[in-house]
Coordinates of C-alpha atoms in Angstrom, one line a residue:
X1 CA 224.8 107.3 148.0
X2 CA 228.6 106.9 147.8
X3 CA 230.8 104.0 148.7
X4 CA 232.3 105.6 151.8
X5 CA 228.9 106.3 153.3
X6 CA 227.9 102.7 152.5
X7 CA 230.9 101.3 154.4
X8 CA 230.2 103.5 157.4
X9 CA 226.6 102.5 157.4
X10 CA 227.6 98.9 157.2
X11 CA 229.7 99.3 160.4
X12 CA 226.7 100.8 162.3
X13 CA 224.1 98.2 161.3
X14 CA 224.1 94.8 162.9
X15 CA 223.5 92.3 160.2
X16 CA 220.6 90.0 160.6
X17 CA 222.0 86.4 160.5
X18 CA 218.7 84.5 160.8
X19 CA 218.1 84.3 157.1
X20 CA 220.6 81.6 156.0
X21 CA 223.0 83.7 153.9
X22 CA 225.4 80.9 153.2
X23 CA 228.4 82.5 154.8
X24 CA 228.1 85.7 152.8
X25 CA 227.0 87.5 156.0
X26 CA 230.4 86.6 157.4
X27 CA 232.1 88.7 154.7
X28 CA 232.3 92.4 153.9
X29 CA 230.0 93.3 151.1
X30 CA 232.5 95.8 149.7
X31 CA 232.5 94.3 146.3
X32 CA 228.7 94.4 146.1
X33 CA 228.4 98.1 147.1
X34 CA 231.4 99.0 144.9
X35 CA 229.5 97.5 141.9
X36 CA 226.4 99.3 142.9
X37 CA 228.3 102.6 143.0
X38 CA 229.8 101.8 139.5
X39 CA 226.3 101.1 138.2
X40 CA 225.0 104.4 139.7
X41 CA 227.8 106.4 138.0
X42 CA 227.3 104.7 134.7
X43 CA 223.6 105.4 134.7
X44 CA 223.8 109.1 135.7
X45 CA 224.4 110.1 132.1
X46 CA 221.6 107.9 130.8
X47 CA 218.6 110.1 130.8
X48 CA 216.5 108.0 128.5
X49 CA 216.6 104.9 130.7
X50 CA 213.3 103.1 130.8
X51 CA 212.2 101.7 134.2
X52 CA 210.3 98.5 134.1
X53 CA 206.9 98.9 135.8
X54 CA 205.5 95.9 137.5
X55 CA 201.7 95.7 137.5
X56 CA 200.1 94.3 140.6
X57 CA 197.6 91.7 139.4
X58 CA 194.0 92.0 140.5
X59 CA 192.5 89.6 142.9
X60 CA 192.2 86.2 141.2
X61 CA 194.2 87.2 138.2
X62 CA 197.3 85.6 139.7
X63 CA 195.6 82.2 140.1
X64 CA 194.0 82.5 136.6
X65 CA 197.4 83.2 135.0
X66 CA 199.0 80.4 137.1
X67 CA 196.3 77.9 135.8
X68 CA 196.9 79.0 132.2
X69 CA 200.7 78.5 132.6
X70 CA 200.2 75.1 134.2
X71 CA 198.2 74.1 131.1
X72 CA 194.9 73.9 133.1
X73 CA 193.0 76.8 131.6
X74 CA 190.5 74.5 129.9
X75 CA 189.2 73.5 133.3
X76 CA 187.2 76.8 133.3
X77 CA 185.7 79.2 130.8
X78 CA 184.3 78.3 127.4
X79 CA 186.8 75.5 126.8
X80 CA 185.9 73.6 130.0
X81 CA 184.0 70.9 128.0
X82 CA 187.2 70.1 126.3
X83 CA 189.2 69.2 129.4
X84 CA 190.1 65.5 128.7
X85 CA 193.8 66.3 128.3
X86 CA 193.7 68.2 131.6
X87 CA 192.2 65.3 133.4
X88 CA 194.9 63.0 132.0
X89 CA 197.4 65.6 133.2
X90 CA 195.9 65.8 136.7
X91 CA 195.8 62.1 137.1
X92 CA 199.6 61.9 137.0
X93 CA 200.2 64.5 139.8
X94 CA 201.7 63.7 143.1
X95 CA 199.9 64.4 146.4
X96 CA 201.6 67.8 147.0
X97 CA 201.2 68.8 143.4
X98 CA 197.5 68.0 143.5
X99 CA 197.2 70.1 146.7
X100 CA 198.9 73.0 145.0
X101 CA 196.5 72.9 142.0
X102 CA 193.5 72.5 144.3
X103 CA 194.6 75.5 146.4
X104 CA 194.7 77.8 143.4
X105 CA 191.5 76.5 141.9
X106 CA 189.8 77.2 145.3
X107 CA 191.1 80.8 145.4
X108 CA 190.2 81.4 141.8
X109 CA 186.7 80.0 142.2
X110 CA 186.1 82.1 145.3
X111 CA 187.3 85.3 143.6
X112 CA 185.0 84.7 140.6
X113 CA 182.0 84.2 142.8
X114 CA 182.8 87.4 144.7
X115 CA 183.0 89.3 141.5
X116 CA 179.9 87.5 140.0
X117 CA 181.8 87.0 136.7
X118 CA 179.9 85.2 134.0
X119 CA 182.5 82.4 133.9
X120 CA 181.8 78.7 134.0
X121 CA 183.3 78.1 137.4
X122 CA 184.7 74.7 138.0
X123 CA 183.5 72.9 141.1
X124 CA 186.6 71.7 142.7
X125 CA 184.8 68.5 143.7
X126 CA 184.6 67.7 140.0
X127 CA 188.3 68.1 139.6
X128 CA 189.5 66.4 142.7
X129 CA 188.0 63.8 145.0
X130 CA 187.8 65.3 148.5
X131 CA 189.4 63.2 151.2
X132 CA 187.0 62.0 153.9
X133 CA 189.5 62.6 156.8
X134 CA 192.9 64.2 157.5
X135 CA 194.3 60.6 157.5
X136 CA 193.0 59.9 154.1
X137 CA 194.4 63.2 152.9
X138 CA 197.9 62.2 154.0
X139 CA 197.5 58.7 152.6
X140 CA 196.1 59.5 149.1
X141 CA 195.2 63.1 148.6
X142 CA 192.6 63.5 145.9
X143 CA 192.6 59.8 145.0
X144 CA 195.4 60.2 142.5
X145 CA 197.9 57.5 141.7
X146 CA 201.5 58.2 142.3
X147 CA 203.9 58.5 139.4
X148 CA 205.5 55.2 138.2
X149 CA 209.1 56.1 139.3
X150 CA 208.6 59.5 140.7
X151 CA 206.9 58.3 143.9
X152 CA 207.9 56.1 146.7
X153 CA 206.0 54.6 149.7
X154 CA 205.6 56.7 152.9
X155 CA 208.1 54.3 154.6
X156 CA 210.7 54.9 151.8
X157 CA 210.2 58.7 152.1
X158 CA 210.5 58.4 155.9
X159 CA 213.9 56.6 155.6
X160 CA 215.2 59.0 152.9
X161 CA 214.1 62.1 154.9
X162 CA 215.5 60.7 158.2
X163 CA 218.8 60.2 156.4
X164 CA 218.8 63.9 155.3
X165 CA 218.2 65.0 158.8
X166 CA 221.0 62.9 160.2
X167 CA 223.3 64.2 157.5
X168 CA 222.5 67.8 158.5
X169 CA 222.9 67.0 162.1
X170 CA 226.3 65.5 161.6
X171 CA 227.4 68.5 159.6
X172 CA 226.4 70.8 162.5
X173 CA 228.2 68.7 165.1
X174 CA 231.4 68.7 163.1
X175 CA 231.5 72.2 161.8
X176 CA 234.4 73.2 164.0
X177 CA 236.5 70.1 162.9
X178 CA 238.8 70.0 160.0
X179 CA 236.6 67.9 157.7
X180 CA 236.3 67.9 153.9
X181 CA 233.3 69.5 152.3
X182 CA 230.5 66.9 152.3
X183 CA 229.4 65.2 149.1
X184 CA 225.6 64.8 149.0
X185 CA 223.5 63.0 146.4
X186 CA 220.5 64.9 145.0
X187 CA 217.4 62.7 144.8
X188 CA 215.7 63.3 141.5
X189 CA 213.4 60.3 141.6
X190 CA 211.0 61.6 144.3
X191 CA 209.1 64.9 144.0
X192 CA 211.0 67.7 145.7
X193 CA 207.7 68.8 147.5
X194 CA 207.1 65.2 148.6
X195 CA 210.6 65.1 150.1
X196 CA 210.1 68.4 151.8
X197 CA 206.7 67.4 153.2
X198 CA 208.2 64.4 154.9
X199 CA 211.4 66.1 155.9
X200 CA 209.6 69.1 157.5
X201 CA 208.0 67.1 160.3
X202 CA 211.3 65.5 161.3
X203 CA 213.1 68.9 161.3
X204 CA 210.3 70.3 163.4
X205 CA 210.8 67.6 166.0
X206 CA 214.6 67.6 165.9
X207 CA 215.2 71.4 166.2
X208 CA 218.4 70.9 164.3
X209 CA 219.8 74.0 162.5
X210 CA 221.6 73.6 159.2
X211 CA 225.3 74.5 159.2
X212 CA 225.4 77.6 156.9
X213 CA 229.2 77.7 156.8
X214 CA 229.4 74.7 154.4
X215 CA 228.5 74.4 150.8
X216 CA 228.2 70.7 150.0
X217 CA 229.4 69.2 146.8
X218 CA 226.0 68.1 145.5
X219 CA 226.1 65.4 142.9
X220 CA 223.5 63.4 140.9
X221 CA 223.1 59.8 141.8
X222 CA 223.7 57.4 139.0
X223 CA 220.5 56.7 137.0
X224 CA 220.6 53.6 134.8
X225 CA 217.9 54.9 132.5
X226 CA 220.0 58.0 131.9
X227 CA 220.0 61.6 133.2
X228 CA 217.8 64.0 131.1
X229 CA 219.2 67.5 130.4
X230 CA 217.3 70.5 129.2
X231 CA 217.4 70.2 125.5
X232 CA 217.3 66.4 125.4
X233 CA 213.5 66.3 125.1
X234 CA 211.2 67.0 122.1
X235 CA 209.3 70.3 122.3
X236 CA 206.0 68.7 123.0
X237 CA 207.4 66.8 126.0
X238 CA 209.4 69.9 127.2
X239 CA 206.1 71.8 127.3
X240 CA 204.6 69.2 129.6
X241 CA 207.8 69.4 131.8
X242 CA 207.4 73.2 132.1
X243 CA 203.8 72.9 133.2
X244 CA 204.7 70.3 135.8
X245 CA 207.7 72.3 137.0
X246 CA 205.5 75.3 137.8
X247 CA 203.1 73.1 139.8
X248 CA 206.0 71.4 141.5
X249 CA 207.7 74.7 142.4
X250 CA 204.4 76.0 143.8
X251 CA 203.9 72.8 145.8
X252 CA 207.4 73.0 147.2
X253 CA 206.8 76.6 148.3
X254 CA 203.4 75.7 149.8
X255 CA 204.9 72.8 151.8
X256 CA 207.7 75.0 153.1
X257 CA 205.3 77.8 154.0
X258 CA 207.0 80.4 151.7
X259 CA 205.0 82.7 149.5
X260 CA 205.7 82.3 145.7
X261 CA 204.6 85.3 143.7
X262 CA 205.0 85.6 139.9
X263 CA 205.2 89.2 138.7
X264 CA 203.4 90.6 135.7
X265 CA 205.4 93.4 134.0
X266 CA 203.4 96.2 132.4
X267 CA 203.5 96.2 128.6
X268 CA 206.2 98.5 127.4
X269 CA 207.4 99.5 123.9
X270 CA 210.8 98.0 123.3
X271 CA 213.5 98.7 120.8
X272 CA 213.8 96.4 117.8
X273 CA 217.1 97.7 116.4
X274 CA 220.6 98.1 117.9
X275 CA 222.0 95.9 120.6
X276 CA 221.3 97.6 123.9
X277 CA 217.8 97.7 125.5
X278 CA 216.6 95.2 122.9
X279 CA 214.9 92.0 124.2
X280 CA 217.0 88.8 123.9
X281 CA 214.3 87.2 121.8
X282 CA 214.5 89.9 119.1
X283 CA 218.3 89.8 119.1
X284 CA 218.2 86.1 118.7
X285 CA 215.7 86.3 115.8
X286 CA 218.0 88.7 114.0
X287 CA 221.0 86.5 114.5
X288 CA 219.2 83.3 113.4
X289 CA 218.3 84.9 110.1
X290 CA 222.0 85.0 109.3
X291 CA 223.2 82.0 111.4
X292 CA 220.5 79.4 111.7
X293 CA 220.8 77.3 114.9
X294 CA 222.2 80.1 117.0
X295 CA 220.9 79.8 120.6
X296 CA 222.6 82.8 122.4
X297 CA 222.5 86.3 120.9
X298 CA 225.8 87.1 119.1
X299 CA 226.5 90.3 120.9
X300 CA 226.3 88.4 124.2
X301 CA 228.7 85.8 122.9
X302 CA 231.1 88.3 121.4
X303 CA 231.4 90.3 124.7
X304 CA 232.2 87.1 126.7
X305 CA 234.7 86.1 124.0
X306 CA 236.3 89.6 124.2
X307 CA 236.8 89.3 128.0
X308 CA 238.3 85.8 127.6
X309 CA 240.6 87.0 124.8
X310 CA 242.4 89.2 127.2
X311 CA 243.1 86.2 129.5
X312 CA 241.1 85.2 132.5
X313 CA 244.2 85.4 134.7
X314 CA 243.9 89.2 134.7
X315 CA 243.6 90.4 138.2
X316 CA 240.2 91.9 139.0
X317 CA 238.9 90.9 135.5
X318 CA 235.3 91.7 136.5
X319 CA 235.9 94.0 139.5
X320 CA 237.9 96.8 137.8
X321 CA 235.6 99.0 135.7
X322 CA 236.6 100.4 132.3
X323 CA 237.0 104.1 131.6
X324 CA 233.5 105.5 131.6
X325 CA 233.9 107.9 128.6
X326 CA 235.5 105.1 126.5
X327 CA 232.7 102.7 127.4
X328 CA 230.1 105.2 126.5
X329 CA 231.8 105.8 123.1
X330 CA 232.1 102.0 122.5
X331 CA 228.5 101.4 123.3
X332 CA 227.4 104.1 120.8
X333 CA 229.6 102.5 118.2
X334 CA 228.3 99.0 118.9
X335 CA 224.8 100.3 118.6
X336 CA 225.4 101.7 115.2
X337 CA 227.9 99.2 113.7
X338 CA 227.5 95.8 115.3
X339 CA 224.8 94.5 112.9
X340 CA 226.5 96.2 109.9
X341 CA 229.5 94.0 110.6
X342 CA 231.9 97.0 110.7
X343 CA 232.6 97.2 114.4
X344 CA 236.3 96.8 115.3
X345 CA 236.6 94.5 118.3
X346 CA 240.4 95.2 118.5
X347 CA 239.6 98.6 120.0
X348 CA 237.8 97.0 123.0
X349 CA 240.1 96.5 126.0
X350 CA 239.4 93.6 128.4
X351 CA 238.0 95.7 131.3
X352 CA 235.9 97.7 128.9
X353 CA 234.4 94.5 127.5
X354 CA 233.5 93.3 131.0
X355 CA 231.9 96.6 131.9
X356 CA 229.9 96.6 128.6
X357 CA 228.8 93.0 129.2
X358 CA 227.4 93.9 132.6
X359 CA 225.8 97.0 131.1
X360 CA 224.2 94.9 128.4
X361 CA 222.7 92.6 131.1
X362 CA 221.4 95.5 133.2
X363 CA 219.8 97.3 130.2
X364 CA 217.7 94.3 129.0
X365 CA 214.1 95.5 128.9
X366 CA 213.1 91.9 129.9
X367 CA 215.7 90.9 132.5
X368 CA 217.8 87.8 132.0
X369 CA 215.9 86.1 134.9
X370 CA 212.7 87.7 133.4
X371 CA 210.4 90.0 135.4
X372 CA 207.9 87.2 135.9
X373 CA 210.3 85.1 137.8
X374 CA 212.7 87.7 139.3
X375 CA 211.0 87.8 142.6
X376 CA 210.8 84.0 142.7
X377 CA 214.6 83.8 142.2
X378 CA 215.1 86.3 145.0
X379 CA 212.7 84.4 147.3
X380 CA 214.8 81.2 147.0
X381 CA 216.9 82.4 149.9
X382 CA 213.9 82.3 152.2
X383 CA 213.7 78.5 151.9
X384 CA 215.0 76.6 154.9
X385 CA 217.9 74.6 153.6
X386 CA 220.5 74.6 150.8
X387 CA 219.0 71.5 149.2
X388 CA 215.5 73.2 149.0
X389 CA 217.2 76.3 147.4
X390 CA 219.0 74.2 144.9
X391 CA 215.8 72.3 144.0
X392 CA 213.8 75.6 143.6
X393 CA 216.5 77.0 141.4
X394 CA 216.5 73.9 139.3
X395 CA 212.7 74.3 138.7
X396 CA 213.0 78.0 138.0
X397 CA 215.7 77.5 135.4
X398 CA 213.3 75.0 133.7
X399 CA 210.6 77.7 133.7
X400 CA 212.7 80.3 131.9
X401 CA 212.1 81.0 128.2
X402 CA 214.6 79.2 126.0
X403 CA 216.6 82.2 125.0
X404 CA 216.9 83.5 128.6
X405 CA 217.9 80.0 129.8
X406 CA 220.5 79.6 127.1
X407 CA 222.0 83.0 127.8
X408 CA 222.0 82.4 131.5
X409 CA 223.8 79.1 130.9
X410 CA 226.5 80.8 128.8
X411 CA 227.0 83.5 131.5
X412 CA 227.3 81.0 134.4
X413 CA 229.7 78.9 132.4
X414 CA 231.8 82.0 131.7
X415 CA 231.8 83.0 135.4
X416 CA 232.9 79.5 136.4
X417 CA 235.8 79.8 134.0
X418 CA 236.8 83.0 135.9
X419 CA 236.5 81.1 139.2
X420 CA 238.8 78.4 137.8
X421 CA 241.5 81.1 137.5
X422 CA 241.0 82.6 141.0
X423 CA 244.6 82.0 142.0
X424 CA 245.8 84.4 139.3
X425 CA 242.8 86.9 139.0
X426 CA 242.1 87.1 142.8
X427 CA 238.4 86.6 142.1
X428 CA 236.8 84.0 144.3
X429 CA 233.3 82.5 143.8
X430 CA 232.0 84.9 146.5
X431 CA 233.7 88.0 144.9
X432 CA 232.1 87.2 141.6
X433 CA 228.7 86.5 143.1
X434 CA 228.7 89.9 144.9
X435 CA 229.8 91.7 141.7
X436 CA 227.3 90.1 139.4
X437 CA 224.2 90.1 141.7
X438 CA 223.3 93.8 141.4
X439 CA 223.6 93.4 137.6
X440 CA 221.6 90.3 137.2
X441 CA 218.9 91.3 139.7
X442 CA 218.1 94.5 137.8
X443 CA 219.3 96.8 140.5
X444 CA 218.2 99.9 138.5
X445 CA 214.5 98.9 138.7
X446 CA 214.3 99.3 142.5
X447 CA 217.2 101.4 143.7
X448 CA 217.9 101.5 147.5
X449 CA 217.0 105.1 148.6
X450 CA 218.1 104.4 152.1
X451 CA 220.8 102.0 153.2
X452 CA 218.9 100.2 155.9
X453 CA 218.6 96.6 157.2
X454 CA 216.3 95.6 154.3
X455 CA 218.9 96.9 151.8
X456 CA 221.7 94.9 153.5
X457 CA 219.6 91.8 153.7
X458 CA 218.5 92.0 150.1
X459 CA 222.2 92.5 149.0
X460 CA 223.3 89.4 150.8
X461 CA 220.4 87.4 149.6
X462 CA 220.8 88.2 145.9
X463 CA 224.5 87.6 146.2
X464 CA 223.9 84.2 147.8
X465 CA 221.4 83.2 145.0
X466 CA 224.1 84.3 142.5
X467 CA 226.7 82.2 144.3
X468 CA 224.4 79.1 144.2
X469 CA 223.7 79.5 140.5
X470 CA 227.4 79.6 139.7
X471 CA 228.6 76.9 142.0
X472 CA 225.8 74.4 141.2
X473 CA 225.2 75.3 137.6
X474 CA 225.8 71.8 136.2
X475 CA 222.9 70.6 138.3
X476 CA 220.5 73.3 137.2
X477 CA 220.1 72.1 133.6
X478 CA 219.0 68.6 134.7
X479 CA 215.3 67.7 134.4
X480 CA 214.4 65.7 137.5
X481 CA 213.5 62.1 136.8
X482 CA 210.1 62.3 138.6
X483 CA 209.0 65.0 136.0
X484 CA 210.1 62.8 133.1
X485 CA 208.3 59.9 134.7
X486 CA 205.1 62.0 134.9
X487 CA 205.5 63.0 131.2
X488 CA 205.8 59.3 130.4
X489 CA 202.6 58.5 132.3
X490 CA 200.7 61.3 130.5
X491 CA 202.0 60.0 127.1
X492 CA 201.1 56.4 128.0
X493 CA 197.6 57.3 129.1
X494 CA 196.9 59.4 126.1
X495 CA 198.4 56.9 123.6
X496 CA 196.5 54.0 125.2
X497 CA 193.2 55.8 124.6
X498 CA 194.1 56.7 121.1
X499 CA 195.2 53.2 120.3
X500 CA 191.9 51.8 121.7
X501 CA 189.9 54.2 119.5
X502 CA 191.9 53.5 116.3
X503 CA 192.7 49.8 116.9
X504 CA 190.4 48.4 114.3
X505 CA 191.4 50.9 111.7
X506 CA 195.1 50.4 112.1
X507 CA 195.3 46.7 112.6
X508 CA 195.5 45.7 109.0
X509 CA 198.0 48.4 108.1
X510 CA 200.1 47.6 111.1
X511 CA 200.2 43.8 110.3
X512 CA 201.1 44.5 106.7
X513 CA 203.9 46.9 107.7
X514 CA 205.3 44.5 110.3
X515 CA 205.2 41.7 107.7
X516 CA 207.2 43.8 105.2
X517 CA 209.8 44.7 107.8
X518 CA 210.3 41.1 108.8
X519 CA 210.8 40.1 105.1
X520 CA 213.4 42.9 104.6
X521 CA 215.3 42.4 107.8
X522 CA 218.2 40.0 107.7
X523 CA 218.5 40.1 111.5
X524 CA 216.1 38.5 113.9
X525 CA 215.3 41.5 116.2
X526 CA 211.8 40.2 117.1
X527 CA 213.3 37.8 119.7
X528 CA 213.2 38.9 123.4
X529 CA 216.4 40.7 124.5
X530 CA 217.0 42.4 121.2
X531 CA 216.4 46.0 119.9
X532 CA 216.8 47.3 116.4
X533 CA 218.9 50.5 116.1
X534 CA 218.3 52.7 113.1
X535 CA 221.2 54.8 111.8
X536 CA 220.2 56.6 108.5
X537 CA 223.6 58.4 108.1
X538 CA 225.6 55.2 108.3
X539 CA 226.3 52.7 105.5
X540 CA 224.6 50.0 107.6
X541 CA 221.3 51.8 108.2
X542 CA 220.1 49.4 110.9
X543 CA 221.4 46.8 113.3
X544 CA 219.9 44.3 115.7
X545 CA 221.6 44.7 119.1
X546 CA 221.4 42.1 121.9
X547 CA 220.6 43.7 125.3
X548 CA 223.0 42.7 128.1
X549 CA 223.1 44.0 131.7
X550 CA 226.1 46.2 131.0
X551 CA 225.3 47.5 127.5
X552 CA 225.3 51.3 127.3
X553 CA 224.1 53.8 124.7
X554 CA 227.8 54.7 124.1
X555 CA 228.6 51.1 123.3
X556 CA 226.0 51.1 120.6
X557 CA 227.4 54.3 119.1
X558 CA 230.9 52.8 119.1
X559 CA 229.7 49.8 117.1
X560 CA 228.4 52.0 114.3
X561 CA 231.4 54.4 114.4
X562 CA 233.9 51.5 114.2
X563 CA 232.5 50.4 110.9
X564 CA 235.1 51.0 108.2
X565 CA 233.1 53.0 105.7
X566 CA 233.3 56.4 104.1
X567 CA 230.1 57.6 105.7
X568 CA 231.2 56.9 109.2
X569 CA 234.8 57.9 109.0
X570 CA 234.0 61.6 109.0
X571 CA 231.6 61.4 112.0
X572 CA 232.9 62.0 115.5
X573 CA 231.3 60.5 118.6
X574 CA 230.7 64.0 120.0
X575 CA 228.5 64.9 117.1
X576 CA 225.9 62.0 117.3
X577 CA 223.8 60.4 119.9
X578 CA 221.4 57.6 120.4
X579 CA 217.8 58.7 120.7
X580 CA 214.8 57.1 122.3
X581 CA 211.7 57.9 120.1
X582 CA 208.1 57.0 120.6
X583 CA 206.4 54.7 123.1
X584 CA 205.9 56.7 126.2
X585 CA 208.2 59.6 125.2
X586 CA 208.2 62.0 122.2
X587 CA 211.9 62.0 121.7
X588 CA 214.8 61.9 124.1
X589 CA 218.6 62.3 123.5
X590 CA 220.4 59.7 125.6
X591 CA 223.6 60.2 127.5
X592 CA 226.3 57.6 126.7
X593 CA 226.1 56.1 130.2
X594 CA 222.4 55.0 129.8
X595 CA 221.9 51.3 130.4
X596 CA 219.9 50.1 127.4
X597 CA 218.3 47.1 129.0
X598 CA 216.9 49.1 131.9
X599 CA 215.6 51.8 129.5
X600 CA 214.0 49.3 127.1
X601 CA 212.1 47.8 130.0
X602 CA 210.9 51.3 130.9
X603 CA 209.8 52.1 127.3
X604 CA 209.4 48.7 125.5
X605 CA 207.6 50.3 122.5
X606 CA 210.3 52.9 121.7
X607 CA 212.3 53.1 118.5
X608 CA 216.1 53.6 118.7
X609 CA 217.7 56.0 116.3
X610 CA 221.3 57.4 115.9
X611 CA 221.3 61.0 114.7
X612 CA 223.1 64.3 115.2
X613 CA 223.1 65.9 118.7
X614 CA 221.4 69.2 119.2
X615 CA 223.7 72.2 119.0
X616 CA 224.9 73.6 122.3

């Protein structure tokens, strides 16, 4: 396959425009196929390349693995008697999330019965209350209560969905006019699947087609209780968010009628030394031994820094490949000298560094997007609207392992910096998306043997997913409010039961501790409208703060930082943050714009502590 034949084939094949390619089908895919040809040339000499084999799961295995990942494995098998936590978890699900769980339990149960496996099979009637009619199913599927702030009434959903339809219709009517790119708020308070469920019926009736020539400037609506970013939550709460995100993603795909398949890669023996073809997790473990707190493998960081060192204004900074022989030599040298600390980065030219970075990404034995979710990332483009695709990508990013997510974030931020210099380097967002797509989507694991319609469609789809991830990257690392609300509900339900069981044992100790605090505290923070903020690293270790309508977390930080003392002089505002700890959350780092009165009403039993921010 050569680039010339690719272009001639492109001329002969009529591109299928029915799949919402976000304008990429309007462009020549020359950059994409040029990159594919460069990849092919660079891999011709690599005879030891290990192809990842994807194992097709047996019937029922997919659902069993899904239930385990969703944290619901104790609903079946030997641990089924210990399922109290799962029942608390299930009681906080939305209607569409409950339906997604029920669907997979049904399939798993039927499969086990067919195979006559000696498992304790859960009766779905014991897990969910079956609706008595289709009307009941719409009103209150499975009898579950909605989340405290993650749900809205059907009338509210109707109004919000109707607004979205009108917004899309207006965009379609005005597509030929000279209008600015629309700004659209992303609703994080209501489950994405619930929004889609209500929006679907209106779209079916309206027959409106979304304008694919516009990429809206999506933005997050202001949230007085604060936006939660990945990394802001304690590990135990993040684990719950991940389980909920998998269920929500499955529910969203179910509602939109799109198949969601998680792949299971066959176990392979991986390298544990060197830098290429070594899993990110192993590289990070090696780096953290020397530099604790490192979140992205150093080789990955160094390659990005080397490209930037040459100046992002360089024309074709990612497009122009380095000299193949020199790249091969540099890779061998990196393999041998990087972890010895003797590699000379001055010998690496900018285009060589860019080529090595792409090579590093392609050669990962566990892809950057992971083999498990690779197909799911690809299938995002089958969803009916841009908003649905953005929502699905948001959930998929949450599902990635920490090291893969952090490396992806570093890569996307780097690519955006290149886009920011597009006037000088002649590399637009679409150019970069087409160049990076075949590298990120592990082109070498499933090479196109024939350039046909499927190959063209796949090329445009992966490039479009890449484009979305770069353009909307700032939104992808946000944890939707409805997921945080569900975590709060789970914590509240669990802590309520624990408090009831231990109430008598703790009462005396609690009263004594409270009495001691009152005696020691010079401020009256027990009055309504006050919170006590702890700040161990400051000279004044605590302060009673009166809540007002406009008091923000950043204001509280400023009060402590403005104290004239040796301990606070050396602290910068960027280094510390106010944390919400306990109550109905494990721990949450607050953004400076959080309104404290609103948040204290949401979590009245929380403690408030100033401490260092987590490292980026």
